[in-house]
Coordinates of C-alpha atoms in Angstrom, one line a residue:
X1 CA -7.3 24.2 56.0
X2 CA -9.9 22.4 57.0
X3 CA -7.8 20.7 58.7
X4 CA -5.9 23.1 60.6
X5 CA -9.3 24.7 62.2
X6 CA -10.7 21.8 63.7
X7 CA -7.4 21.1 64.8
X8 CA -7.8 24.5 66.4
X9 CA -11.3 24.0 68.0
X10 CA -10.2 21.5 69.6
X11 CA -7.3 23.1 71.3
X12 CA -9.5 25.9 72.9
X13 CA -11.5 22.6 74.3
X14 CA -9.5 21.5 77.8
X15 CA -10.0 16.9 77.6
X16 CA -6.5 16.2 78.1
X17 CA -6.4 13.3 75.8
X18 CA -8.4 16.1 73.2
X19 CA -5.9 18.5 73.7
X20 CA -2.6 15.9 73.4
X21 CA -4.0 14.6 70.2
X22 CA -5.3 17.8 69.1
X23 CA -1.2 19.4 69.1
X24 CA 0.3 15.7 67.4
X25 CA -2.1 16.4 64.8
X26 CA -1.0 20.3 64.3
X27 CA 2.5 19.1 64.5
X28 CA 1.7 16.5 61.1
X29 CA -0.2 19.1 59.7
X30 CA 2.2 21.9 59.7
X31 CA -1.1 24.0 61.5
X32 CA 1.1 28.2 61.9
X33 CA -2.3 28.9 62.7
X34 CA -2.3 27.2 65.8
X35 CA 0.7 27.8 67.2
X36 CA 0.0 30.8 69.6
X37 CA -2.6 28.1 71.2
X38 CA -0.3 25.4 71.3
X39 CA 2.7 27.8 73.5
X40 CA 0.4 28.3 75.1
X41 CA -0.2 24.4 75.9
X42 CA 3.4 24.3 77.0
X43 CA 1.4 25.9 80.5
X44 CA -0.8 22.9 80.7
X45 CA -0.1 21.1 84.6
X46 CA -0.5 17.9 82.3
X47 CA 2.4 16.2 80.9
X48 CA 1.0 14.5 77.3
X49 CA 0.0 17.8 77.1
X50 CA 3.3 19.4 77.4
X51 CA 5.2 16.9 75.5
X52 CA 2.6 17.0 72.5
X53 CA 2.6 21.1 72.2
X54 CA 6.7 20.6 72.5
X55 CA 6.9 18.6 70.4
X56 CA 4.5 20.0 67.6
X57 CA 6.0 23.6 68.4
X58 CA 9.6 21.9 66.8
X59 CA 7.7 20.2 64.2
X60 CA 6.1 23.9 63.0
X61 CA 9.2 25.7 62.8
X62 CA 10.0 29.1 61.8
X63 CA 10.0 32.8 62.9
X64 CA 6.2 33.0 64.5
X65 CA 7.1 29.5 66.5
X66 CA 10.3 31.8 68.0
X67 CA 8.4 35.1 68.7
X68 CA 5.5 33.6 70.4
X69 CA 8.0 30.7 72.5
X70 CA 10.2 33.9 74.1
X71 CA 7.8 35.3 76.0
X72 CA 7.9 32.4 77.8
X73 CA 11.1 32.8 78.5
X74 CA 9.9 36.0 81.5
X75 CA 6.8 33.6 83.4
X76 CA 7.8 32.2 85.6
X77 CA 6.7 28.3 86.1
X78 CA 10.0 26.8 85.9
X79 CA 9.0 23.9 82.8
X80 CA 7.4 26.4 80.7
X81 CA 10.1 28.3 81.3
X82 CA 12.6 25.5 80.4
X83 CA 10.8 24.0 77.1
X84 CA 10.9 27.3 75.8
X85 CA 14.7 27.0 76.5
X86 CA 15.0 24.2 74.5
X87 CA 12.7 24.8 71.7
X88 CA 14.8 28.7 71.3
X89 CA 17.4 26.1 70.8
X90 CA 16.6 24.0 68.3
X91 CA 15.0 26.9 66.0
X92 CA 17.2 29.6 66.6
X93 CA 18.3 29.2 63.6
X94 CA 15.3 29.6 62.1
X95 CA 14.9 34.2 63.3
X96 CA 18.6 35.2 64.4
X97 CA 16.5 38.5 64.4
X98 CA 14.3 38.0 67.0
X99 CA 16.7 36.3 70.1
X100 CA 19.7 39.0 69.2
X101 CA 17.5 41.9 71.2
X102 CA 17.3 39.8 74.0
X103 CA 21.1 40.2 75.0
X104 CA 20.1 43.7 75.2
X105 CA 17.4 43.2 77.7
X106 CA 16.8 44.7 81.6
X107 CA 16.1 41.4 83.0
X108 CA 20.3 39.5 84.1
X109 CA 18.3 36.6 83.7
X110 CA 16.5 36.9 80.1
X111 CA 20.0 38.4 79.3
X112 CA 21.8 34.8 80.6
X113 CA 18.8 32.8 78.7
X114 CA 19.8 34.8 75.1
X115 CA 22.7 33.9 75.4
X116 CA 22.9 31.0 75.9
X117 CA 20.1 30.2 72.8
X118 CA 22.7 32.6 70.3
X119 CA 25.3 29.4 71.1
X120 CA 22.8 27.2 69.4
X121 CA 22.4 28.9 66.2
X122 CA 25.1 28.0 63.9
X123 CA 25.2 32.1 62.4
X124 CA 28.5 34.4 62.6
X125 CA 26.2 37.4 64.0
X126 CA 25.9 35.5 67.4
X127 CA 29.7 35.7 67.2
X128 CA 29.6 39.6 68.2
X129 CA 26.9 40.4 70.5
X130 CA 29.0 37.7 72.5
X131 CA 31.6 38.9 72.5
X132 CA 30.5 42.3 73.1
X133 CA 27.9 40.6 75.8
X134 CA 31.9 38.9 77.4
X135 CA 33.7 41.7 77.7
X136 CA 31.1 44.7 78.5
X137 CA 27.9 42.9 79.7
X138 CA 28.1 44.0 84.1
X139 CA 26.2 40.3 85.2
X140 CA 28.9 38.3 85.4
X141 CA 26.6 34.9 84.9
X142 CA 26.2 36.5 81.0
X143 CA 29.7 36.4 81.2
X144 CA 30.1 33.7 81.8
X145 CA 27.2 31.9 79.1
X146 CA 28.7 34.2 76.6
X147 CA 32.0 32.2 76.7
X148 CA 30.8 29.6 76.6
X149 CA 28.1 30.3 73.8
X150 CA 31.5 31.2 71.7
X151 CA 32.3 27.9 72.9
X152 CA 30.4 26.2 71.7
X153 CA 30.0 27.7 68.1
X154 CA 34.1 27.4 67.6
X155 CA 34.3 30.3 65.1
X156 CA 38.0 31.6 65.0
X157 CA 36.8 35.4 65.5
X158 CA 35.4 35.3 68.8
X159 CA 39.2 34.3 69.7
X160 CA 40.1 37.8 69.9
X161 CA 37.1 38.8 72.5
X162 CA 37.6 35.7 74.1
X163 CA 41.5 36.2 74.6
X164 CA 40.7 40.0 76.3
X165 CA 38.6 37.9 78.6
X166 CA 41.3 36.1 80.3
X167 CA 40.8 39.7 82.1
X168 CA 38.1 38.5 83.6
X169 CA 37.2 37.3 87.0
X170 CA 38.3 33.4 87.7
X171 CA 34.1 31.7 87.1
X172 CA 34.6 34.1 83.2
X173 CA 37.9 32.5 82.7
X174 CA 37.3 28.8 83.9
X175 CA 35.1 29.9 80.7
X176 CA 36.9 31.1 78.3
X177 CA 39.7 28.8 78.6
X178 CA 37.0 26.3 78.0
X179 CA 36.2 28.1 74.5
X180 CA 39.2 28.6 73.4
X181 CA 41.0 25.5 73.6
X182 CA 37.9 24.7 71.3
X183 CA 38.6 26.8 68.5
X184 CA 42.1 26.6 68.9
X185 CA 43.5 29.7 67.6
X186 CA 46.8 30.9 67.0
X187 CA 46.9 34.2 68.3
X188 CA 45.3 32.6 71.3
X189 CA 48.4 30.7 72.5
X190 CA 49.9 33.9 73.6
X191 CA 47.0 35.8 75.5
X192 CA 46.9 32.0 77.4
X193 CA 50.5 31.7 78.4
X194 CA 50.4 35.3 79.6
X195 CA 47.3 35.2 81.8
X196 CA 49.2 32.7 84.0
X197 CA 51.3 35.0 85.2
X198 CA 48.3 36.5 87.5
X199 CA 46.3 33.7 87.4
X200 CA 45.3 31.4 90.5
X201 CA 46.9 27.3 90.6
X202 CA 43.6 25.9 89.4
X203 CA 43.5 28.1 86.2
X204 CA 46.5 27.7 85.5
X205 CA 46.2 24.2 85.5
X206 CA 43.2 24.5 83.1
X207 CA 45.2 27.5 81.0
X208 CA 48.0 24.5 80.5
X209 CA 45.5 21.5 79.3
X210 CA 43.9 23.9 77.2
X211 CA 47.5 24.6 75.2
X212 CA 47.9 20.9 75.0
X213 CA 44.9 20.1 74.0
X214 CA 45.3 23.0 71.3
X215 CA 48.3 21.3 69.9
X216 CA 49.6 24.6 68.8
X217 CA 54.1 24.2 68.6
X218 CA 54.1 28.3 69.6
X219 CA 53.2 27.1 73.2
X220 CA 55.7 25.0 73.8
X221 CA 58.6 27.4 74.2
X222 CA 57.1 29.6 76.1
X223 CA 55.2 26.1 77.9
X224 CA 59.7 25.2 78.4
X225 CA 59.8 28.4 80.5
X226 CA 57.8 28.0 82.8
X227 CA 59.2 24.4 84.0
X228 CA 61.2 26.3 86.8
X229 CA 59.1 28.6 88.4
X230 CA 56.2 26.1 88.8
X231 CA 55.3 24.1 91.2
X232 CA 54.6 20.1 91.2
X233 CA 51.5 19.6 90.4
X234 CA 51.8 22.8 87.9
X235 CA 55.3 21.1 86.6
X236 CA 53.8 18.2 86.1
X237 CA 50.8 19.5 83.5
X238 CA 53.4 21.4 81.9
X239 CA 54.8 17.5 80.9
X240 CA 52.0 16.3 79.2
X241 CA 51.4 19.2 77.3
X242 CA 54.7 19.5 75.8
X243 CA 54.2 15.8 75.1
X244 CA 51.2 15.9 74.1
X245 CA 52.2 18.8 71.1
X246 CA 54.9 17.6 70.1
X247 CA 54.2 14.2 70.6
X248 CA 57.3 11.3 71.0
X249 CA 59.8 12.1 68.2
X250 CA 59.2 16.0 68.2
X251 CA 61.2 16.2 71.8
X252 CA 64.3 14.5 70.0
X253 CA 63.8 18.4 67.7
X254 CA 64.6 19.6 71.3
X255 CA 67.6 20.7 72.2
X256 CA 69.7 18.7 73.9
X257 CA 69.8 20.7 77.5
X258 CA 66.2 21.4 76.6
X259 CA 65.8 17.0 77.0
X260 CA 67.4 16.5 79.8
X261 CA 65.9 19.4 81.4
X262 CA 62.8 18.0 80.2
X263 CA 63.3 14.3 81.1
X264 CA 64.5 15.3 84.8
X265 CA 60.8 16.8 84.8
X266 CA 59.2 13.8 82.9
X267 CA 60.2 11.8 86.0
X268 CA 58.6 13.5 88.8
X269 CA 55.5 13.4 86.8
X270 CA 55.8 9.7 87.1
X271 CA 55.0 10.2 90.4
X272 CA 51.3 12.1 89.3
X273 CA 48.4 11.0 90.6
X274 CA 46.7 11.7 87.2
X275 CA 46.8 8.6 84.8
X276 CA 47.3 10.8 82.0
X277 CA 49.7 12.8 83.8
X278 CA 52.0 9.5 84.5
X279 CA 51.1 8.1 80.5
X280 CA 52.0 11.3 79.0
X281 CA 55.5 11.0 81.0
X282 CA 56.0 7.3 79.5
X283 CA 55.2 8.4 76.4
X284 CA 58.0 10.6 76.1
X285 CA 60.1 9.1 77.3
X286 CA 60.3 6.3 75.6
X287 CA 61.8 8.7 73.0
X288 CA 64.7 10.6 75.5
X289 CA 65.0 7.1 77.5
X290 CA 67.8 6.5 79.7
X291 CA 68.4 4.6 82.6
X292 CA 66.6 5.8 85.4
X293 CA 63.2 6.1 82.8
X294 CA 63.9 2.9 81.9
X295 CA 64.2 1.4 85.9
X296 CA 61.0 3.6 87.3
X297 CA 59.1 2.9 84.1
X298 CA 59.1 -0.7 84.7
X299 CA 58.5 -0.3 87.9
X300 CA 55.3 1.3 86.8
X301 CA 54.4 -1.3 84.0
X302 CA 55.3 -3.9 86.9
X303 CA 52.2 -2.5 89.0
X304 CA 49.9 -2.7 85.8
X305 CA 47.0 -5.7 86.4
X306 CA 47.1 -7.5 82.6
X307 CA 43.5 -8.1 82.8
X308 CA 42.0 -4.6 84.0
X309 CA 45.5 -2.8 82.9
X310 CA 46.2 -4.4 79.8
X311 CA 46.3 -1.7 76.8
X312 CA 48.9 0.7 79.2
X313 CA 50.5 -2.3 79.6
X314 CA 50.8 -2.5 76.6
X315 CA 51.6 1.3 75.6
X316 CA 53.8 1.2 79.3
X317 CA 56.1 -2.3 77.5
X318 CA 56.1 -0.4 73.8
X319 CA 58.0 2.7 75.6
X320 CA 60.2 0.1 77.1
X321 CA 61.2 -2.0 73.7
X322 CA 61.9 1.9 72.7
X323 CA 64.2 3.1 74.9
X324 CA 66.0 -0.2 74.9
X325 CA 68.1 -2.6 76.5
X326 CA 68.8 -0.7 79.5
X327 CA 70.7 -2.4 82.3
X328 CA 68.2 -1.9 84.6
X329 CA 65.5 -3.9 82.3
X330 CA 68.0 -7.2 82.8
X331 CA 68.1 -6.1 86.2
X332 CA 64.3 -6.2 86.3
X333 CA 64.6 -10.1 83.7
X334 CA 67.2 -10.8 86.7
X335 CA 65.1 -9.8 89.8
X336 CA 63.4 -11.9 92.5
X337 CA 59.6 -9.2 91.5
X338 CA 58.5 -11.9 88.9
X339 CA 56.0 -9.2 88.2
X340 CA 59.4 -7.2 86.8
X341 CA 61.2 -10.6 85.4
X342 CA 57.4 -10.5 83.4
X343 CA 57.1 -7.2 82.0
X344 CA 60.6 -7.5 80.8
X345 CA 60.5 -10.7 79.2
X346 CA 57.4 -8.0 77.1
X347 CA 59.7 -5.1 76.6
X348 CA 62.5 -7.4 75.2
X349 CA 60.5 -9.4 73.0
X350 CA 59.4 -6.4 71.1
X351 CA 63.5 -4.9 70.7
X352 CA 65.0 -5.4 67.5
X353 CA 68.2 -5.7 69.2
X354 CA 70.9 -8.4 68.3
X355 CA 71.5 -9.0 72.2
X356 CA 68.4 -9.9 72.8
X357 CA 68.1 -13.8 73.4
X358 CA 71.0 -14.3 74.9
X359 CA 69.8 -11.7 77.3
X360 CA 66.7 -14.6 77.7
X361 CA 68.7 -17.6 76.5
X362 CA 71.2 -15.7 80.2
X363 CA 67.9 -15.4 82.0
X364 CA 65.8 -18.8 81.6
X365 CA 67.3 -21.6 83.9
X366 CA 66.8 -18.7 87.0
X367 CA 63.3 -18.4 86.9
X368 CA 59.9 -21.0 87.4
X369 CA 57.8 -23.1 84.8
X370 CA 55.5 -19.7 83.9
X371 CA 58.3 -16.9 83.3
X372 CA 60.4 -19.5 81.3
X373 CA 57.5 -20.5 79.2
X374 CA 57.7 -16.2 78.2
X375 CA 61.1 -16.8 77.8
X376 CA 61.5 -19.0 75.1
X377 CA 57.5 -17.8 73.7
X378 CA 60.0 -15.1 72.6
X379 CA 63.0 -16.8 71.8
X380 CA 61.5 -19.8 69.7
X381 CA 60.9 -16.0 67.6
X382 CA 63.4 -14.2 67.9
X383 CA 66.5 -16.1 68.2
X384 CA 68.6 -17.5 65.7
X385 CA 70.5 -20.7 64.9
X386 CA 72.7 -19.5 67.3
X387 CA 70.6 -21.0 69.7
X388 CA 70.6 -23.9 68.9
X389 CA 72.7 -25.5 72.2
X390 CA 70.7 -24.1 74.0
X391 CA 66.8 -24.7 72.7
X392 CA 68.9 -29.1 72.3
X393 CA 69.2 -28.4 76.3
X394 CA 66.0 -27.2 76.9
X395 CA 64.8 -29.9 74.9
X396 CA 66.6 -32.6 77.3
X397 CA 66.6 -30.9 80.5
X398 CA 62.8 -29.3 80.8
X399 CA 59.5 -31.3 81.2
X400 CA 56.8 -29.0 80.9
X401 CA 54.9 -29.4 77.4
X402 CA 54.5 -26.3 76.3
X403 CA 58.4 -25.4 77.1
X404 CA 58.3 -28.3 75.2
X405 CA 56.4 -27.2 72.1
X406 CA 58.1 -23.8 72.1
X407 CA 61.9 -26.0 71.2
X408 CA 59.7 -28.3 69.3
X409 CA 58.6 -25.2 66.4
X410 CA 62.2 -23.5 66.6
X411 CA 63.6 -26.8 66.1
X412 CA 61.4 -28.1 63.7
X413 CA 59.6 -25.2 61.9
X414 CA 63.0 -22.7 62.2
X415 CA 66.4 -24.5 61.9
X416 CA 65.0 -27.6 60.1
X417 CA 67.5 -28.7 62.2
X418 CA 67.7 -32.9 61.3
X419 CA 70.6 -33.7 64.1
X420 CA 67.3 -32.4 66.8
X421 CA 65.3 -35.3 64.2
X422 CA 65.5 -38.4 67.3
X423 CA 64.8 -36.6 69.8
X424 CA 61.6 -34.4 68.0
X425 CA 60.9 -37.7 66.9
X426 CA 60.8 -39.7 70.3
X427 CA 57.8 -36.3 71.5
X428 CA 55.5 -38.4 69.1
X429 CA 55.1 -40.9 72.4
X430 CA 55.4 -38.1 74.6
X431 CA 51.8 -38.2 77.0
X432 CA 50.3 -35.1 76.1
X433 CA 48.1 -35.0 73.0
X434 CA 49.5 -31.5 72.0
X435 CA 52.7 -32.3 72.2
X436 CA 52.9 -35.2 69.7
X437 CA 51.1 -32.7 67.6
X438 CA 54.0 -30.7 68.1
X439 CA 56.9 -32.9 67.9
X440 CA 54.8 -34.4 64.7
X441 CA 55.2 -31.0 62.8
X442 CA 58.7 -31.0 63.9
X443 CA 60.0 -34.2 62.5
X444 CA 57.8 -33.1 59.1
X445 CA 59.1 -29.4 58.5
X446 CA 62.2 -31.5 59.0
X447 CA 61.6 -34.3 56.6
X448 CA 64.5 -36.2 54.9
X449 CA 65.3 -39.9 54.7
X450 CA 66.0 -39.9 58.3
X451 CA 62.5 -38.9 58.9
X452 CA 60.8 -40.7 55.7
X453 CA 62.8 -43.9 57.1
X454 CA 61.1 -43.5 61.6
X455 CA 57.4 -43.0 59.7
X456 CA 58.1 -45.5 58.1
X457 CA 57.7 -47.4 61.3
X458 CA 55.2 -45.9 62.5
X459 CA 53.4 -46.7 59.1
X460 CA 54.2 -50.6 59.9
X461 CA 53.3 -50.6 63.6
X462 CA 50.4 -52.6 64.9
X463 CA 49.3 -49.2 67.1
X464 CA 47.3 -46.7 64.8
X465 CA 48.6 -43.7 66.5
X466 CA 51.6 -44.3 65.1
X467 CA 49.6 -45.3 61.5
X468 CA 48.0 -42.9 61.7
X469 CA 50.2 -39.8 62.3
X470 CA 52.6 -41.8 59.0
X471 CA 49.8 -41.7 56.8
X472 CA 49.7 -37.7 57.9
X473 CA 53.1 -36.9 57.6
X474 CA 53.4 -39.2 54.0
X475 CA 50.5 -36.5 52.7
X476 CA 52.6 -33.0 53.8
X477 CA 56.0 -34.8 53.1
X478 CA 54.8 -35.0 49.5
X479 CA 51.8 -37.2 48.2
X480 CA 53.6 -38.7 44.8
X481 CA 56.4 -39.8 47.1
X482 CA 54.4 -42.5 49.1
X483 CA 51.7 -42.9 47.1
X484 CA 51.4 -46.8 47.2
X485 CA 51.1 -46.9 50.8
X486 CA 48.8 -44.0 51.3
X487 CA 46.5 -45.8 48.6
X488 CA 46.9 -48.5 51.1
X489 CA 46.0 -47.0 54.0
X490 CA 42.7 -46.2 52.4
X491 CA 41.5 -49.4 53.6
X492 CA 42.7 -49.8 56.8
X493 CA 41.1 -50.8 59.3
X494 CA 40.9 -47.4 61.2
X495 CA 38.2 -44.8 60.1
X496 CA 40.8 -42.1 61.8
X497 CA 43.5 -43.2 59.7
X498 CA 41.3 -43.6 56.6
X499 CA 39.8 -40.6 56.5
X500 CA 43.7 -38.2 56.8
X501 CA 44.3 -40.6 53.5
X502 CA 42.1 -39.4 51.7
X503 CA 42.7 -36.0 53.1
X504 CA 46.0 -36.5 52.1
X505 CA 46.2 -37.9 48.3
X506 CA 43.6 -34.4 47.3
X507 CA 47.2 -32.9 46.8
X508 CA 46.6 -35.5 44.3
X509 CA 43.4 -34.0 42.4
X510 CA 44.5 -32.1 39.3
X511 CA 45.3 -36.1 38.5
X512 CA 42.2 -37.4 38.5
X513 CA 42.7 -41.1 36.9
X514 CA 45.1 -41.1 39.9
X515 CA 42.8 -40.4 42.6
X516 CA 38.8 -40.4 41.8
X517 CA 38.9 -44.4 41.9
X518 CA 40.2 -44.2 45.4
X519 CA 38.2 -42.0 46.4
X520 CA 34.9 -43.8 44.8
X521 CA 35.4 -46.5 47.0
X522 CA 35.7 -44.7 50.0
X523 CA 31.8 -43.1 48.7
X524 CA 31.1 -46.6 50.1
X525 CA 32.8 -46.7 53.3
X526 CA 30.9 -48.0 56.3
X527 CA 32.6 -45.0 58.7
X528 CA 30.0 -41.6 58.3
X529 CA 33.0 -39.9 58.5
X530 CA 34.9 -41.2 55.9
X531 CA 32.3 -40.6 53.2
X532 CA 31.7 -36.8 54.3
X533 CA 35.8 -36.0 54.2
X534 CA 35.0 -38.1 50.2
X535 CA 32.4 -35.5 49.4
X536 CA 34.3 -33.4 50.6
X537 CA 37.6 -33.3 48.7
X538 CA 35.1 -33.8 45.1
X539 CA 33.6 -30.5 45.3
X540 CA 36.9 -28.5 46.9
X541 CA 38.6 -30.8 43.4
X542 CA 35.1 -30.1 41.2
X543 CA 35.7 -31.5 38.0
X544 CA 33.2 -33.0 35.4
X545 CA 34.9 -36.3 36.2
X546 CA 33.0 -36.0 40.0
X547 CA 29.3 -35.3 39.3
X548 CA 28.1 -38.5 39.0
X549 CA 29.8 -39.9 42.1
X550 CA 27.8 -36.7 43.7
X551 CA 24.4 -37.4 42.6
X552 CA 24.9 -40.7 44.1
X553 CA 25.9 -39.1 47.3
X554 CA 22.4 -37.8 47.8
X555 CA 21.5 -41.5 47.5
X556 CA 23.3 -41.6 50.6
X557 CA 21.8 -43.5 54.1
X558 CA 23.1 -40.5 55.9
X559 CA 21.4 -37.7 55.8
X560 CA 25.0 -35.6 56.7
X561 CA 26.3 -36.9 53.2
X562 CA 24.0 -35.7 51.5
X563 CA 24.2 -31.5 52.5
X564 CA 27.7 -32.2 51.6
X565 CA 26.6 -33.1 48.7
X566 CA 24.1 -30.5 48.3
X567 CA 26.2 -27.8 49.0
X568 CA 28.9 -29.0 46.2
X569 CA 26.6 -29.4 43.4
X570 CA 25.0 -26.3 44.2
X571 CA 28.3 -24.3 44.9
X572 CA 29.4 -24.7 41.6
X573 CA 25.9 -25.0 40.1
X574 CA 25.9 -28.0 38.6
X575 CA 22.7 -28.4 36.6
X576 CA 22.2 -31.7 35.4
X577 CA 21.8 -32.4 39.3
X578 CA 18.9 -30.6 39.3
X579 CA 16.2 -33.7 38.7
X580 CA 18.2 -35.5 41.4
X581 CA 17.6 -32.3 43.2
X582 CA 13.9 -32.0 43.2
X583 CA 13.0 -35.6 45.0
X584 CA 14.7 -34.3 47.6
X585 CA 12.0 -31.6 48.0
X586 CA 10.0 -33.7 50.3
X587 CA 12.9 -36.1 52.7
X588 CA 12.0 -35.9 56.2
X589 CA 14.8 -34.5 57.1
X590 CA 13.4 -30.6 57.1
X591 CA 17.3 -30.1 57.2
X592 CA 17.4 -31.9 53.9
X593 CA 15.5 -30.1 52.3
X594 CA 16.0 -26.9 53.0
X595 CA 20.0 -27.5 51.7
X596 CA 18.1 -28.5 48.5
X597 CA 16.1 -25.2 48.3
X598 CA 19.1 -23.0 48.8
X599 CA 21.7 -25.6 46.7
X600 CA 18.6 -25.5 43.3
X601 CA 18.5 -21.3 44.2
X602 CA 22.1 -21.3 43.0
X603 CA 22.2 -24.2 40.7
X604 CA 19.6 -21.6 38.8
X605 CA 17.4 -22.0 35.7
X606 CA 13.9 -22.3 34.8
X607 CA 13.9 -25.9 36.1
X608 CA 15.1 -25.5 39.4
X609 CA 12.6 -22.7 39.4
X610 CA 9.4 -24.3 38.6
X611 CA 10.6 -26.4 41.7
X612 CA 11.1 -23.9 43.7
X613 CA 7.6 -22.8 43.0
X614 CA 5.5 -26.2 43.5
X615 CA 7.0 -26.0 47.2
X616 CA 6.3 -22.3 47.5
X617 CA 2.6 -22.7 49.2
X618 CA 4.0 -24.1 52.2
X619 CA 2.8 -23.4 55.3
X620 CA 6.0 -23.7 57.1
X621 CA 7.7 -20.4 58.4
X622 CA 11.4 -21.6 57.9
X623 CA 10.6 -22.5 54.5
X624 CA 9.0 -20.8 52.7
X625 CA 11.3 -18.0 53.4
X626 CA 14.1 -20.4 51.9
X627 CA 12.0 -21.3 48.8
X628 CA 11.2 -17.1 48.9
X629 CA 14.7 -16.6 48.6
X630 CA 16.1 -19.5 46.1
X631 CA 13.6 -17.8 44.1
X632 CA 14.0 -14.1 44.4
X633 CA 18.4 -15.3 44.1
X634 CA 17.5 -16.8 40.2
X635 CA 15.3 -13.7 38.9
X636 CA 17.8 -11.5 39.6
X637 CA 20.6 -13.9 38.3
X638 CA 18.4 -13.8 35.5
X639 CA 17.2 -10.0 35.5
X640 CA 21.7 -9.8 35.5
X641 CA 21.8 -12.3 32.9
X642 CA 24.3 -14.0 34.5

């Protein structure tokens, strides 16, 4: 109370800074006795004081705030009146009874304000009084605001009065339609459709949109009956609403005559300027289909920008695919219009139709490089063994790298076609590296004695690139079968070959007696990359036997090798490593220190904890944060018993 008394005294002054601070404190202290003074400050000429008083009144809330704020609705001071409106909207539910009488005030402006505020109450008591105002108030703007507020409340009991209000003048109808679309009551469907017989085209358009948004299937028969008698713009709106209500698949539940009739109007709706109407028509045509639909939708899709209209293009392409493999789509694929052909290929890629691959193969040589790439990309995924000769022909005749890569994938990974092995092997000497890689993967996928023999020839070559490919292939085709060659490759003069050989023998890590001695030798390799690979493999193929090697790697001259070893030891929580890690806490390389801290945190235990405490006094923020994190991790694991 003493605090409120002091606040009230300061609210009686005229110093703006004092008033602002006092108003802020009144809100913090929930000082109800200060409410009248705070309400008065809403009329202050100082914006800061007004804002502080506004915030305080909202914070205090309750009946008293509402009662002292209501009179401000009548003042000529517009800023103060607007603040009062905002406060009453925010607090309306705290005293609905004090607000309801305002809806009957002689002043029409006050009734408008009251209708607005009651829409924020979320109270069923407001529905009745707003419904009465909607139907009986002589002022059109009051009726309009009552409809808006009933929509904000969105209570089904408001539907009855809103339905009746559809007989009001157009300005009110706008708000009524919007409110009904939010409430979505089934009784409103008939009222809205009935009103369409006497409303203007603009209101009728709004009603149709509302019916579509409401999604009540009862509206569909009524809307379909309106199609014939409506002008084009409204018919297009009806198409949109019907598709929105039924969805694509349910359109097939209409009678044959209804579907055919609706299809005609869907085709017309494709020319509507409203993209939402167009999209609804496209969605509907995807399920009722036909040649004309395919042709029209293809033309729309071909005009879309692949970057700017990406999502819409995808939806339209899926619609074309849903319609199916039509003559229109075949013509589009073979047309001189590159955009239509591109879209046609996209649509064909989405079809589950056995004739699609042959259609694409027939069109392939009639197009330029870019579309050929697109066609091959689809064919490589959808075609089967019957396309073998086509792909072999493309391999022999084509020079484009991307096309050849698609062919290599199909013949190698998909068909495992042994008769193509020699031609695919020729790709290993292609001028582009990505084509070499595609050819290599294809040959590996084919495998067999013939391919093995060719890779043996590569392995014996003086060309290091050929040896590298052979070693990589040996690792992929079976380590046991090529074990001796892989071991010999570990001594190759080229570091990359030694590295690939290491990665290849990782598949034998289950047999530690075989691969561990090989890795040991590579830990002393002159190439850092080879040593790093050896450490990575030990971490992946972790056994107790690898611990001494990982510990020795902590003394490597290269800091990155140390880091990889720390990662492996930390990940596997190797307690034996702690004494070897602790000296790295004073390493000159900050990264090594941070990794050592992280590893100790992962390993845990008393020794790691003590070592981290010793460096916890560091004044370097990054190190301090890392140490704190690792200590917290050890403590958490200790508490949970892990």
